[in-house]
Coordinates of C-alpha atoms in Angstrom, one line a residue:
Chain A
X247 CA 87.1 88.0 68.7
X248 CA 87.3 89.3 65.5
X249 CA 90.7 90.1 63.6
X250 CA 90.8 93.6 64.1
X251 CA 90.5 93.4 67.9
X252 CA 92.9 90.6 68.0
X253 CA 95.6 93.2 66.0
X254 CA 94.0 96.2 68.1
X255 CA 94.9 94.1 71.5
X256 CA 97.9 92.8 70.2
X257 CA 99.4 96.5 69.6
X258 CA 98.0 97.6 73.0
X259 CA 99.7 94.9 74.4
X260 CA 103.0 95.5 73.5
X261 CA 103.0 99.0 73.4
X262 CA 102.2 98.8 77.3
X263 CA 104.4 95.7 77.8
X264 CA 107.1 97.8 76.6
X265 CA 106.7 100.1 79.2
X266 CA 106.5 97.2 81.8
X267 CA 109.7 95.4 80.1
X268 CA 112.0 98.9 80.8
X269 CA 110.7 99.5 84.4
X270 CA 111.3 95.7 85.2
X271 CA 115.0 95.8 83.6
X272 CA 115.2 98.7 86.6
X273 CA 114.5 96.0 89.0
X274 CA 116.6 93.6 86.7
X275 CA 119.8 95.3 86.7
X276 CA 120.1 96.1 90.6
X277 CA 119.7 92.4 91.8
X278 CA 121.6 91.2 89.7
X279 CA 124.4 93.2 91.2
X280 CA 123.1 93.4 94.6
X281 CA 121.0 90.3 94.8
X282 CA 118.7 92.3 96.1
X283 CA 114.9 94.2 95.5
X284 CA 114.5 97.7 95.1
X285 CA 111.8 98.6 96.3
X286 CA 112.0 102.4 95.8
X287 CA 111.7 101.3 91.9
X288 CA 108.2 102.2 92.0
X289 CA 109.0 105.5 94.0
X290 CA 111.5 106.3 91.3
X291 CA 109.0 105.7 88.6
X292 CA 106.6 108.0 90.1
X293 CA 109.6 110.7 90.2
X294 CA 110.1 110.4 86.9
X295 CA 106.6 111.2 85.8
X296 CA 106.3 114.4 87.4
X297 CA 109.6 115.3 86.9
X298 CA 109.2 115.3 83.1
X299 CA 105.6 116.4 83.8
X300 CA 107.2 119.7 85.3
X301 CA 110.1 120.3 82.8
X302 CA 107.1 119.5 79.9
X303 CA 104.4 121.8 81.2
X304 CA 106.2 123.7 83.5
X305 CA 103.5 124.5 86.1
X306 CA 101.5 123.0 89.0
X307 CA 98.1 122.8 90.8
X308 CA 96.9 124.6 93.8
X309 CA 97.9 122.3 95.9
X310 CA 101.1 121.7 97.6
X311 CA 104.5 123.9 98.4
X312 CA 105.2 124.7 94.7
X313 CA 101.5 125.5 93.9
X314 CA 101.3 128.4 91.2
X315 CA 104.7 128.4 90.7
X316 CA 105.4 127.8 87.3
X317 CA 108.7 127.4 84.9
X318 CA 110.3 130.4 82.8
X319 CA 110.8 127.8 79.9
X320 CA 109.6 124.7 78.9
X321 CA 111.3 122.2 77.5
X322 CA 110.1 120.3 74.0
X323 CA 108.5 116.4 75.5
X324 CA 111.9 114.7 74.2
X325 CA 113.7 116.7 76.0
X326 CA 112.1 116.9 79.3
X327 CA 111.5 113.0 78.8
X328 CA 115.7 112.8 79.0
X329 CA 116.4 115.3 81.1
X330 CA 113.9 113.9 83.5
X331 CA 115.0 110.4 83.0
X332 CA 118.4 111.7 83.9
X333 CA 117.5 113.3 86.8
X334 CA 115.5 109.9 88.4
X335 CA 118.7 108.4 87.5
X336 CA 120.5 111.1 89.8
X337 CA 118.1 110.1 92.4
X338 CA 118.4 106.6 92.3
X339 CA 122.4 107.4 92.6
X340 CA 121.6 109.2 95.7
X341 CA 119.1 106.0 97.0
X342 CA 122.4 103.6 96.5
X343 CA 124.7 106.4 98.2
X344 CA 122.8 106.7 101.4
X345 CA 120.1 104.1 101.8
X346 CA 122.1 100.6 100.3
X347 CA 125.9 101.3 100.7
X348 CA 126.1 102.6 104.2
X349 CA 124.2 99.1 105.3
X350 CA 126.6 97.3 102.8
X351 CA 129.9 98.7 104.5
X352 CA 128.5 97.2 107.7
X353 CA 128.0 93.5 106.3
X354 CA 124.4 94.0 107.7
X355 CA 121.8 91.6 106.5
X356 CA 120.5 91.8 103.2
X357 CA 117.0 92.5 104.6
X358 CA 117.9 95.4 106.1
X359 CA 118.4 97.0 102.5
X360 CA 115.0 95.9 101.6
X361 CA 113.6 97.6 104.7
X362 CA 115.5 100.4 103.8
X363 CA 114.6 100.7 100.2
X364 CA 110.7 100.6 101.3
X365 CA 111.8 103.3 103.8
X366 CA 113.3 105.6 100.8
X367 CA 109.7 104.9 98.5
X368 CA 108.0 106.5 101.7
X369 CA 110.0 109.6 101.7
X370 CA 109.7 109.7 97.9
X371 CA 106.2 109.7 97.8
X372 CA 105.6 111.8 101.1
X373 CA 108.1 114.8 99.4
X374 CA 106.3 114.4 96.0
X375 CA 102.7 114.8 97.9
X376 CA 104.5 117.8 100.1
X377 CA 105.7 119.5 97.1
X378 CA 102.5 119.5 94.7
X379 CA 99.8 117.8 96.3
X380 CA 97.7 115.2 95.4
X381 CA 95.7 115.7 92.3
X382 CA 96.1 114.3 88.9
X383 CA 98.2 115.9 86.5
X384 CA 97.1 115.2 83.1
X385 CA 99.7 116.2 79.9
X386 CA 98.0 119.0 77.5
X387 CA 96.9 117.5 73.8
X388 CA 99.8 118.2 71.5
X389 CA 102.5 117.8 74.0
X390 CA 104.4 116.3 71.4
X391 CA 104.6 118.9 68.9
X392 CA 102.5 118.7 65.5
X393 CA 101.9 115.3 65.2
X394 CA 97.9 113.5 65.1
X395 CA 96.6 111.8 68.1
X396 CA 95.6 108.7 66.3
X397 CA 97.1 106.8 63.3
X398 CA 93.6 104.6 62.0
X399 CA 93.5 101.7 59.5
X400 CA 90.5 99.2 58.3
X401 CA 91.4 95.5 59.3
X402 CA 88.5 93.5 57.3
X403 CA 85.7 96.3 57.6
X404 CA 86.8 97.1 61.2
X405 CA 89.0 100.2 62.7
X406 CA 92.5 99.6 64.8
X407 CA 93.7 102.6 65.9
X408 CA 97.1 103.2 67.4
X409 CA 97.3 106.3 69.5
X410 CA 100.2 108.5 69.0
X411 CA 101.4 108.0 72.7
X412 CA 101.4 104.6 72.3
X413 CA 103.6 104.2 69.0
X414 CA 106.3 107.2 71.3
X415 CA 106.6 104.8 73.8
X416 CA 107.4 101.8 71.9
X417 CA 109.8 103.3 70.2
X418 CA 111.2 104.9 72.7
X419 CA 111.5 101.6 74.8
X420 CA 113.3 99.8 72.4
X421 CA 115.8 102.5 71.7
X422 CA 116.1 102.0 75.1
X423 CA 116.4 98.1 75.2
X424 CA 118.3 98.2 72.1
X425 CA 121.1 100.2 73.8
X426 CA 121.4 98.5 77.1
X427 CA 121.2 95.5 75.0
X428 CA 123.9 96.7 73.2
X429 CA 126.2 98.0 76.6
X430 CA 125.9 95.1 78.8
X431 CA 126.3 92.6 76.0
X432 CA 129.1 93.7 73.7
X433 CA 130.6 96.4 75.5
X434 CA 134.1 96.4 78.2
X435 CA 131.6 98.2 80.4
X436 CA 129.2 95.7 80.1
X437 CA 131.3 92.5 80.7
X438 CA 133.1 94.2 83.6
X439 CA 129.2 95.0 84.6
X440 CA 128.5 91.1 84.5
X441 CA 131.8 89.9 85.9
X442 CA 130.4 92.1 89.2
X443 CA 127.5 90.8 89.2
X444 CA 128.7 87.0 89.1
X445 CA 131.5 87.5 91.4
X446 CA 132.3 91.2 92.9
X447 CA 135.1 89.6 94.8
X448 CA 136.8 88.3 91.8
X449 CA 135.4 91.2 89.6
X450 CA 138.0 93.5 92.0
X451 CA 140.7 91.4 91.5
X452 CA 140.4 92.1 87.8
X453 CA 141.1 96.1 89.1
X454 CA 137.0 96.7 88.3
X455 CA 136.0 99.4 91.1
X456 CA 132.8 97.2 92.4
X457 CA 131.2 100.5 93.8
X458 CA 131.6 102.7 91.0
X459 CA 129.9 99.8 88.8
X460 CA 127.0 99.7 91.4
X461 CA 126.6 103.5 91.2
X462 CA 126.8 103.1 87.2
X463 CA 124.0 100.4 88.2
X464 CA 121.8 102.8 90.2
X465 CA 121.6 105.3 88.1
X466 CA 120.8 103.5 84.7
X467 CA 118.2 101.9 87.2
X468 CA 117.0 105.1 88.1
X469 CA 116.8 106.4 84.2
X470 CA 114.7 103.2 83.3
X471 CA 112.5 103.6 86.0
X472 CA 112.0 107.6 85.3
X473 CA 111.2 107.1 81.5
X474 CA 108.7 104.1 82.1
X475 CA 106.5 106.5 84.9
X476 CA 107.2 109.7 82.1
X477 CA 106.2 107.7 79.4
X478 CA 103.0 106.1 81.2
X479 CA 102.0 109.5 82.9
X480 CA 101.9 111.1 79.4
X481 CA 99.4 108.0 78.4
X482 CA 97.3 107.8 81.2
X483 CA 98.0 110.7 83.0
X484 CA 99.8 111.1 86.2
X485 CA 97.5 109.8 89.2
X486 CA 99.1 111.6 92.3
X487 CA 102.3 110.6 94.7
X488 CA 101.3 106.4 94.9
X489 CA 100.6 106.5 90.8
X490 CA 103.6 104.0 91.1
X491 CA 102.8 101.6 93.7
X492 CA 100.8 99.4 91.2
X493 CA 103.2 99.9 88.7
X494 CA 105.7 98.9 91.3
X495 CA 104.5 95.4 92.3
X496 CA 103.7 94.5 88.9
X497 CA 107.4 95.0 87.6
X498 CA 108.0 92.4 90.7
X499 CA 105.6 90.4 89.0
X500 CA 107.2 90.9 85.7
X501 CA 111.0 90.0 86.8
X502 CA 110.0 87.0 88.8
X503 CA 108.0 85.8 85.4
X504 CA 110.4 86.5 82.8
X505 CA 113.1 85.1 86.0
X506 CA 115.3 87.3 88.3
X507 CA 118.0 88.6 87.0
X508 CA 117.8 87.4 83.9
X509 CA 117.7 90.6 81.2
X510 CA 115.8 88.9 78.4
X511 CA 113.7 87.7 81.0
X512 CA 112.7 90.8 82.5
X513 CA 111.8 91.9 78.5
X514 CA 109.9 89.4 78.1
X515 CA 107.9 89.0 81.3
X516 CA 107.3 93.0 80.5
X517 CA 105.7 91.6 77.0
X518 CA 103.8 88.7 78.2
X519 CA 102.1 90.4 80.9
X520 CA 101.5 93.5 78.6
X521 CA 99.5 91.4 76.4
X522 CA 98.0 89.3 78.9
X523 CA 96.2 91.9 80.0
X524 CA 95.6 93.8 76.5
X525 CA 93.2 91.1 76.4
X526 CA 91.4 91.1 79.1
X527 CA 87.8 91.9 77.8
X528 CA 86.4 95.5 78.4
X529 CA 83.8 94.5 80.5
X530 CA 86.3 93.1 83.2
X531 CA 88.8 96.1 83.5
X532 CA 88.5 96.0 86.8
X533 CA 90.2 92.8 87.1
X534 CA 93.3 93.8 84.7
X535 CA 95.7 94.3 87.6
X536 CA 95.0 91.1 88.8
X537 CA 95.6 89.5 85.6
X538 CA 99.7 89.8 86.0
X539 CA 99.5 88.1 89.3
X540 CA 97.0 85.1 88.3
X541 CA 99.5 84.8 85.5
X542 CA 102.3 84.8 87.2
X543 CA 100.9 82.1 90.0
X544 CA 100.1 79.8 86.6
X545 CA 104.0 80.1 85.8
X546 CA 105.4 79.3 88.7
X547 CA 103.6 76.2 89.0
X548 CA 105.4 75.0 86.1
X549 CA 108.4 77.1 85.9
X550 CA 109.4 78.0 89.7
X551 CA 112.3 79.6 88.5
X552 CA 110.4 82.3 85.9
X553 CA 110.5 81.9 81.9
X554 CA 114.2 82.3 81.7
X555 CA 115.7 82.3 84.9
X556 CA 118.3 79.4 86.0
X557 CA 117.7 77.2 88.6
X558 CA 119.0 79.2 91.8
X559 CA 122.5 77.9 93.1
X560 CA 123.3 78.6 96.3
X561 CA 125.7 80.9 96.9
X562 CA 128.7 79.6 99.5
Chain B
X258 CA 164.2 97.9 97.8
X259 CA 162.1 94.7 98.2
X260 CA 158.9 94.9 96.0
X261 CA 156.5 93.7 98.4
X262 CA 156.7 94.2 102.0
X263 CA 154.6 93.4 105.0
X264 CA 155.2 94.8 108.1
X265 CA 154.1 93.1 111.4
X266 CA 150.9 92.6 109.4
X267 CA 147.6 90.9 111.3
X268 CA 144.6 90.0 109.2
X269 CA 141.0 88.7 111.1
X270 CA 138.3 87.4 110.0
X271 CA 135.7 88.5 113.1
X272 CA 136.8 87.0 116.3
X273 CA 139.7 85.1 114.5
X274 CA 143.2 86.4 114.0
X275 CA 143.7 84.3 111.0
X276 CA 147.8 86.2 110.3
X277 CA 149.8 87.5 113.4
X278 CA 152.9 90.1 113.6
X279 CA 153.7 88.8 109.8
X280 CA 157.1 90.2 108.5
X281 CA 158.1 89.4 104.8
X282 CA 159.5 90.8 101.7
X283 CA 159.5 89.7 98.1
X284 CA 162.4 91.3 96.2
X285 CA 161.4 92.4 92.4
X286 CA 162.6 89.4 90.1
X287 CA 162.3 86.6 92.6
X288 CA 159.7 83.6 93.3
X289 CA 158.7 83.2 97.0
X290 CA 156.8 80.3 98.5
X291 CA 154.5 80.6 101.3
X292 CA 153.7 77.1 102.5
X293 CA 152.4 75.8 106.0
X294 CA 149.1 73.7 106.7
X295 CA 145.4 74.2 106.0
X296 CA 144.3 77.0 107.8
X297 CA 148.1 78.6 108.5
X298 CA 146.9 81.6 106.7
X299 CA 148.7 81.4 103.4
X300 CA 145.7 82.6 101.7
X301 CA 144.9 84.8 104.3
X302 CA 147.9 86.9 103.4
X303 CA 147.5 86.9 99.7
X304 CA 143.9 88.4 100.6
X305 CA 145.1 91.0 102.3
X306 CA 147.9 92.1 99.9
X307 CA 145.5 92.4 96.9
X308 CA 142.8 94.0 99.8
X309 CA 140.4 92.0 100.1
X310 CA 140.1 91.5 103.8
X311 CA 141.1 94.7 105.8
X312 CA 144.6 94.7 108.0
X313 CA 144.3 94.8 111.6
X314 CA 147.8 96.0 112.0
X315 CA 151.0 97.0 110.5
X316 CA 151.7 98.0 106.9
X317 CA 152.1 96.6 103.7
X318 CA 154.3 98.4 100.8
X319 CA 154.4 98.2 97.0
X320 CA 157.6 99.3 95.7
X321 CA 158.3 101.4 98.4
X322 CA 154.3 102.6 99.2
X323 CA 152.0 102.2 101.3
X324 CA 149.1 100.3 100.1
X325 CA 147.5 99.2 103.6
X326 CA 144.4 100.6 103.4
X327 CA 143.7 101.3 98.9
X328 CA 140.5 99.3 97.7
X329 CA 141.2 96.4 95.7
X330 CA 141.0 97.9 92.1
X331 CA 144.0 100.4 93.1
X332 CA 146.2 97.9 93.9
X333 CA 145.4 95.5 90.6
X334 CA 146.4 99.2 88.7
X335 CA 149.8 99.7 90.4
X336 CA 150.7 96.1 88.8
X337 CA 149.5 93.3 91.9
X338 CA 147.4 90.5 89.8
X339 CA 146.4 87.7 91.8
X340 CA 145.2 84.1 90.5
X341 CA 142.7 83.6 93.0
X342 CA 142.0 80.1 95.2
X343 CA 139.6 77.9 93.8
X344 CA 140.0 79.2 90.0
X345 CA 137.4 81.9 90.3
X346 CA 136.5 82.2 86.3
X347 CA 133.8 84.4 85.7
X348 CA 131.7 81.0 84.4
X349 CA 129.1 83.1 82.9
X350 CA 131.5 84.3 80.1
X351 CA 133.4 83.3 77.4
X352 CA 137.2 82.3 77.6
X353 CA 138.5 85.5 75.4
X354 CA 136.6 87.8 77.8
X355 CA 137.3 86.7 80.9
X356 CA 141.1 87.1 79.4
X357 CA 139.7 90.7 78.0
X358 CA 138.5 91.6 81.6
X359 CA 141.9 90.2 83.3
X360 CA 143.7 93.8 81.2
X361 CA 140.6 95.9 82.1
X362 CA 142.9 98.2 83.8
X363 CA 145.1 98.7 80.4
X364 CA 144.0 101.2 77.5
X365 CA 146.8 100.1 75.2
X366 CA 144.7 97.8 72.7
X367 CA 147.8 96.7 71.1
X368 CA 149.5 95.5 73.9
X369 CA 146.4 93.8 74.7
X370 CA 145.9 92.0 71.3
X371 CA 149.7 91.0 71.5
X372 CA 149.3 89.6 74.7
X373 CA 146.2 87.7 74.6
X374 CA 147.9 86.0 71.6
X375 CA 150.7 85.4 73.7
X376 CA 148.2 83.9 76.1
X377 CA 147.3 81.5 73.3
X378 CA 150.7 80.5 72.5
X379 CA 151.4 79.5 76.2
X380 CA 148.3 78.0 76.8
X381 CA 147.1 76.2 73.7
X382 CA 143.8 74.5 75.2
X383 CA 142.3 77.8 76.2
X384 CA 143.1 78.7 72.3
X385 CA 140.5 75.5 71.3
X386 CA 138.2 76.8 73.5
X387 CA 138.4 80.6 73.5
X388 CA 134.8 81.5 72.6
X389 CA 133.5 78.1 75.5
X390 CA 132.3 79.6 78.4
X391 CA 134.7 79.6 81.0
X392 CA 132.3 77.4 83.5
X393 CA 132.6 75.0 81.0
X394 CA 136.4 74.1 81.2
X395 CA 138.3 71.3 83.2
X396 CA 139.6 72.1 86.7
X397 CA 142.8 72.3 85.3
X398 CA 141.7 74.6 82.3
X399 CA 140.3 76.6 85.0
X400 CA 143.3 77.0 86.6
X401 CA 145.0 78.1 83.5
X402 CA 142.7 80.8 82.7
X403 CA 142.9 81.9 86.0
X404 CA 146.7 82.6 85.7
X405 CA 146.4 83.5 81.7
X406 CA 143.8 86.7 83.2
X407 CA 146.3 87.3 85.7
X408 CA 148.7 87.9 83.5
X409 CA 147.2 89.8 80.9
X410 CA 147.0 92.9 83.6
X411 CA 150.9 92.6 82.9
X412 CA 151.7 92.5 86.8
X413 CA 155.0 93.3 88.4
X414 CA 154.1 90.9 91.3
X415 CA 152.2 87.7 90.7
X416 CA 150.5 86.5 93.6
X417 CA 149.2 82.9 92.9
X418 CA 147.1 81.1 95.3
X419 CA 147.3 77.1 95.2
X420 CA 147.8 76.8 91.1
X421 CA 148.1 72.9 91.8
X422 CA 144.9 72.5 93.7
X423 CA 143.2 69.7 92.8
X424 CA 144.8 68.9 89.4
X425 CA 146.6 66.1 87.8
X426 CA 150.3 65.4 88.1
X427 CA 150.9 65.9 84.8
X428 CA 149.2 69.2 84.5
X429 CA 150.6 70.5 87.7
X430 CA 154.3 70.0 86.2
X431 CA 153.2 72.1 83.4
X432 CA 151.6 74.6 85.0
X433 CA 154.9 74.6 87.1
X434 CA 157.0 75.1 84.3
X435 CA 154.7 78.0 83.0
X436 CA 155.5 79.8 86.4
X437 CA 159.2 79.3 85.6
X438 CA 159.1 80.8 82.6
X439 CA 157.2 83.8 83.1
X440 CA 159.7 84.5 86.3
X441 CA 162.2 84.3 83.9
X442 CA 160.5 87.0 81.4
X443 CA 160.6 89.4 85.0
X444 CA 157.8 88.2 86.5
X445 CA 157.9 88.1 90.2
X446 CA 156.2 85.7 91.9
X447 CA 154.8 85.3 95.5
X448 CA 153.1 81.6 95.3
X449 CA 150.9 80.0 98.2
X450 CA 151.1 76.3 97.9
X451 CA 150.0 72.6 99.2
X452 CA 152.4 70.6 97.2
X453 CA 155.5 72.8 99.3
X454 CA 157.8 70.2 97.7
X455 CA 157.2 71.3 94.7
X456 CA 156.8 74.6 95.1
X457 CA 160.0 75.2 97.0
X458 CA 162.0 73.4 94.4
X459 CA 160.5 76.2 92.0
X460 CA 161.2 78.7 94.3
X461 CA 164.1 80.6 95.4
X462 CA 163.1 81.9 98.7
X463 CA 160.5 80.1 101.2
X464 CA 158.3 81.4 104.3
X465 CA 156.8 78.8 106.4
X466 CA 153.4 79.6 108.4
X467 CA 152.1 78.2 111.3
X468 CA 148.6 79.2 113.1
X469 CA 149.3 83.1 111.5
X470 CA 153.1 83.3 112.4
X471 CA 156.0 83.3 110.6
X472 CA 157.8 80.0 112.3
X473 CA 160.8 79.6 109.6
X474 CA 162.1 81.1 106.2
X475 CA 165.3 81.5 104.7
X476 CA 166.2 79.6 100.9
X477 CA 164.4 76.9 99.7
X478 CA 166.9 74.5 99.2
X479 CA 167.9 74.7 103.1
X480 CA 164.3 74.4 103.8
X481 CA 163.8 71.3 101.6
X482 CA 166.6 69.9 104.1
X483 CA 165.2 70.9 106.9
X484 CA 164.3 67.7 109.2
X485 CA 161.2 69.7 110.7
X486 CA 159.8 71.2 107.9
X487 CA 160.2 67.5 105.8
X488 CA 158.6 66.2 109.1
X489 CA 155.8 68.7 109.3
X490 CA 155.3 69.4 105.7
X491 CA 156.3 67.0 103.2
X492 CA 155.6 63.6 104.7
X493 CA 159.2 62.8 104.6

């Protein structure tokens, strides 16, 4: 491998392990308040691609309830990217409201709320697939204003290009990672965010209101989620109602790598896997989705606790 | 007006009536003792009065309201701080912050500053170690920061659940004499304790429960006489 494609993979890599490192903080930030998975994450994610799809382009297929409606006004790509986000956030609010705390308030089994979870992903992607059908909905060329499609330099004789879309979303994900960084590290939101998910017993004690903070927790979920299937539907396009199932199990494989719970953990399993499969060769892309899993299976052998996780304690 | 007052108040875990038909009153400035054996409910009834475990029956009042059925966090605002059993630190963070979370409820960052210096002053080991994280500490460090957080809500009632547990002699005397003092700056105090000797010495008033029920209470010096409760309770 030549030095270009070793740069050229090494920038694909992170700008999709980005992505994969703001999805999995989604998955991140619930168990480690909950203890348990969401598995509507991936619903979510899917949400949030056509959601900013629609707000961006403002019009649909012919498929579906809302086909050949279409939008008065349509909003610039950074807008409809928040706005969107904002709106999965809403969502996943509504997914903590209805599908986790009703089961909480009864002390049922923590299992259940997995069951349940999987039970809001259906209804997710059924509604989506009701309302506009199945096709895929690719973003129009110059979504994102006035800008080239492609920054190109030589590396030793040979191209590396970075795409625009890929150069948006890593800088959109670590504004992103740099501000939940920033909240749940330094701020009196963000310690009163950690002393729930150590303790929520003591944590109300301390006057902290344990299910505003998970609602807080839901819906930041919810935005991260939203902006990862936004930001990889204006890449790749967005592939119909279960375009974030594989997106889905991967962030599992990415938090249980980088170690559950653990924030810098989910941020880096995002990276490693990223690159992992930046550099699987062309010639193999079929096999790129399994590359996350064979890696993770190598880690676990050695590290059954993920890249930065702690060694589970028990819980009495 | 007594600050705190339960009413015929029965807690449960499950099948388990852990706290029966309990009657008792804290009046503001004083320091009460709850004592009785393992499993008498002692800390069964400071759970309930910060709402933690949901009453079965009866009522509980906070300077003259009703705060039977508030979530947890309301009652920590109208000024109940409890230093839970077992010394639960937030071990995952640093000494100043678990003190910074203990006045979550308080926007006045003066105040705050001037009492986590007071903190400090009272309890100079969690000074050495302020920026250690608090899973790091001794048992008996533990149990200091555990009171220090208390306190920096700036409570009206104190509720402190076994503050000797497990420590040595030594330490318990001066964790003892802390609870003195701050009753004597207007703290009042509602203590559950093992060492009931002790406690009742430090105390003015003294409730005694047995298998949920109130059996005995009246002052602490007539109970420290008492030939049953020395029987039952202090080896004597």
């Amino acid at each position: 491998m030549g030095t270009a494609q070793l740069i050229q993979n090494l920038l694909n890599g992170i700008s999709i392990g980005s992505v994969y490192a703001i999805f999995a903080l989604g998955y991140t930030l619930v168990f480690s308040i909950l203890g348990i998975i969401n598995f509507a994450h991936g619903a979510i994610f899917t949400l949030g691609a056509y959601l900013t799809y629609a707000l961006a382009v403002g019009q649909f297929g012919i498929n579906g309830l809302l086909s050949g409606m279409s939008l008065e006004r349509q909003l610039p790509f950074a807008l409809a990217l928040l706005v969107g986000s904002v709106l999965a956030g809403a969502i996943g609010v509504l997914v903590e409201r209805f599908a986790f705390r009703p089961l909480r308030n009864r002390g049922a089994d923590p299992l259940l709320a997995l069951v349940s979870s999987l039970g809001v992903a259906l209804v997710i992607v059924n509604a989506i697939q009701y309302l506009v059908g199945a096709e895929i909905y690719t973003f129009p060329a110059g979504v994102y204003g006035e800008l080239p499609p492609a920054l190109m330099f030589q590396v030793s004789g040979h191209p590396v290009v970075i795409r625009t879309v890929q150069a948006i979303i890593f800088a959109v994900c670590l504004l992103i990672l740099a501000v939940v960084g920033y909240l749940v590290r330094f701020t009196k939101f963000g310690k009163a965010l950690r002393a729930v998910a150590e303790n929520p017993a003591t944590a109300s004690l301390l006057g902290i209101s344990v299910d505003r903070f998970i609602l807080v927790t839901f819906f930041m979920s919810g935005f991260l989620g939203g902006t990862a299937g936004a930001l990889v539907g204006t890449s790749f396009g967005v592939a119909g109602p279960y375009f974030g199932v594989t997106y889905g199990l991967k962030g599992l494989a990415v938090i249980v790598l980088g170690g559950l719970g653990s924030i810098p953990g989910a941020v880096l399993g995002g990276v490693v896997i990223g690159l992992s499969e930046a550099f699987v060769p062309a010639d193999y892309g079929a096999y790129k989705e399994a590359v996350a899993f064979a890696f993770l299976f190598i880690v676990l052998l050695f590290r059954p606790q993920g890249i930065l996780g702690r060694k589970q304690l028990q819980k009495v | 007006m007594a600050l705190l007052e339960l009413e015929n108040v029965s807690v449960g875990y499950g099948s388990i009536q852990a706290v029966r038909q309990l009657s008792l009153t804290v009046e503001e400035g004083e320091i009460v003792t709850l004592i009785g054996a393992n499993g008498a409910g002692k800390s069964t009834t400071l759970r309930a009065v910060s709402r933690l475990l949901k009453v079965r029956q009866g009522a509980i009042r906070f300077d003259g309201r009703d705060i039977t059925s508030l979530p947890p966090d309301r009652v920590v605002r109208l000024g109940i701080a409890q230093g839970p059993e077992g010394r639960q630190v937030l071990a995952l963070q640093s000494v100043q912050d678990n003190l910074e979370l203990g006045a979550y409820v308080r926007r006045d960052r003066e105040g705050i500053r001037e009492d986590l210096a007071r903190m400090y002053r009272l309890f100079p080991r969690l000074d050495e170690r302020r920026h250690q994280l608090a899973g790091t500490l001794s048992g008996g460090e533990q149990q200091m920061l555990a009171i220090a957080r208390a306190l920096m809500s700036r409570p009206r009632l104190l509720l402190l659940d076994e503050p000797s547990l497990g420590l040595a002699p030594l330490i318990v005397l001066e964790i003892f004499s802390i609870i003195r003092d701050l009753n004597a700056q207007g703290v009042t105090i509602l203590l559950v304790e093992q060492n009931a000797k002790l406690a009742m010495q430090h105390s003015a008033r003294t409730y005694l429960l047995e298998a949920g029920q109130m059996v005995f209470s009246g002052p602490s010096s007539e109970l420290l006489e008492d030939e049953r409760v020395l029987r039952a309770y202090l080896g004597g």
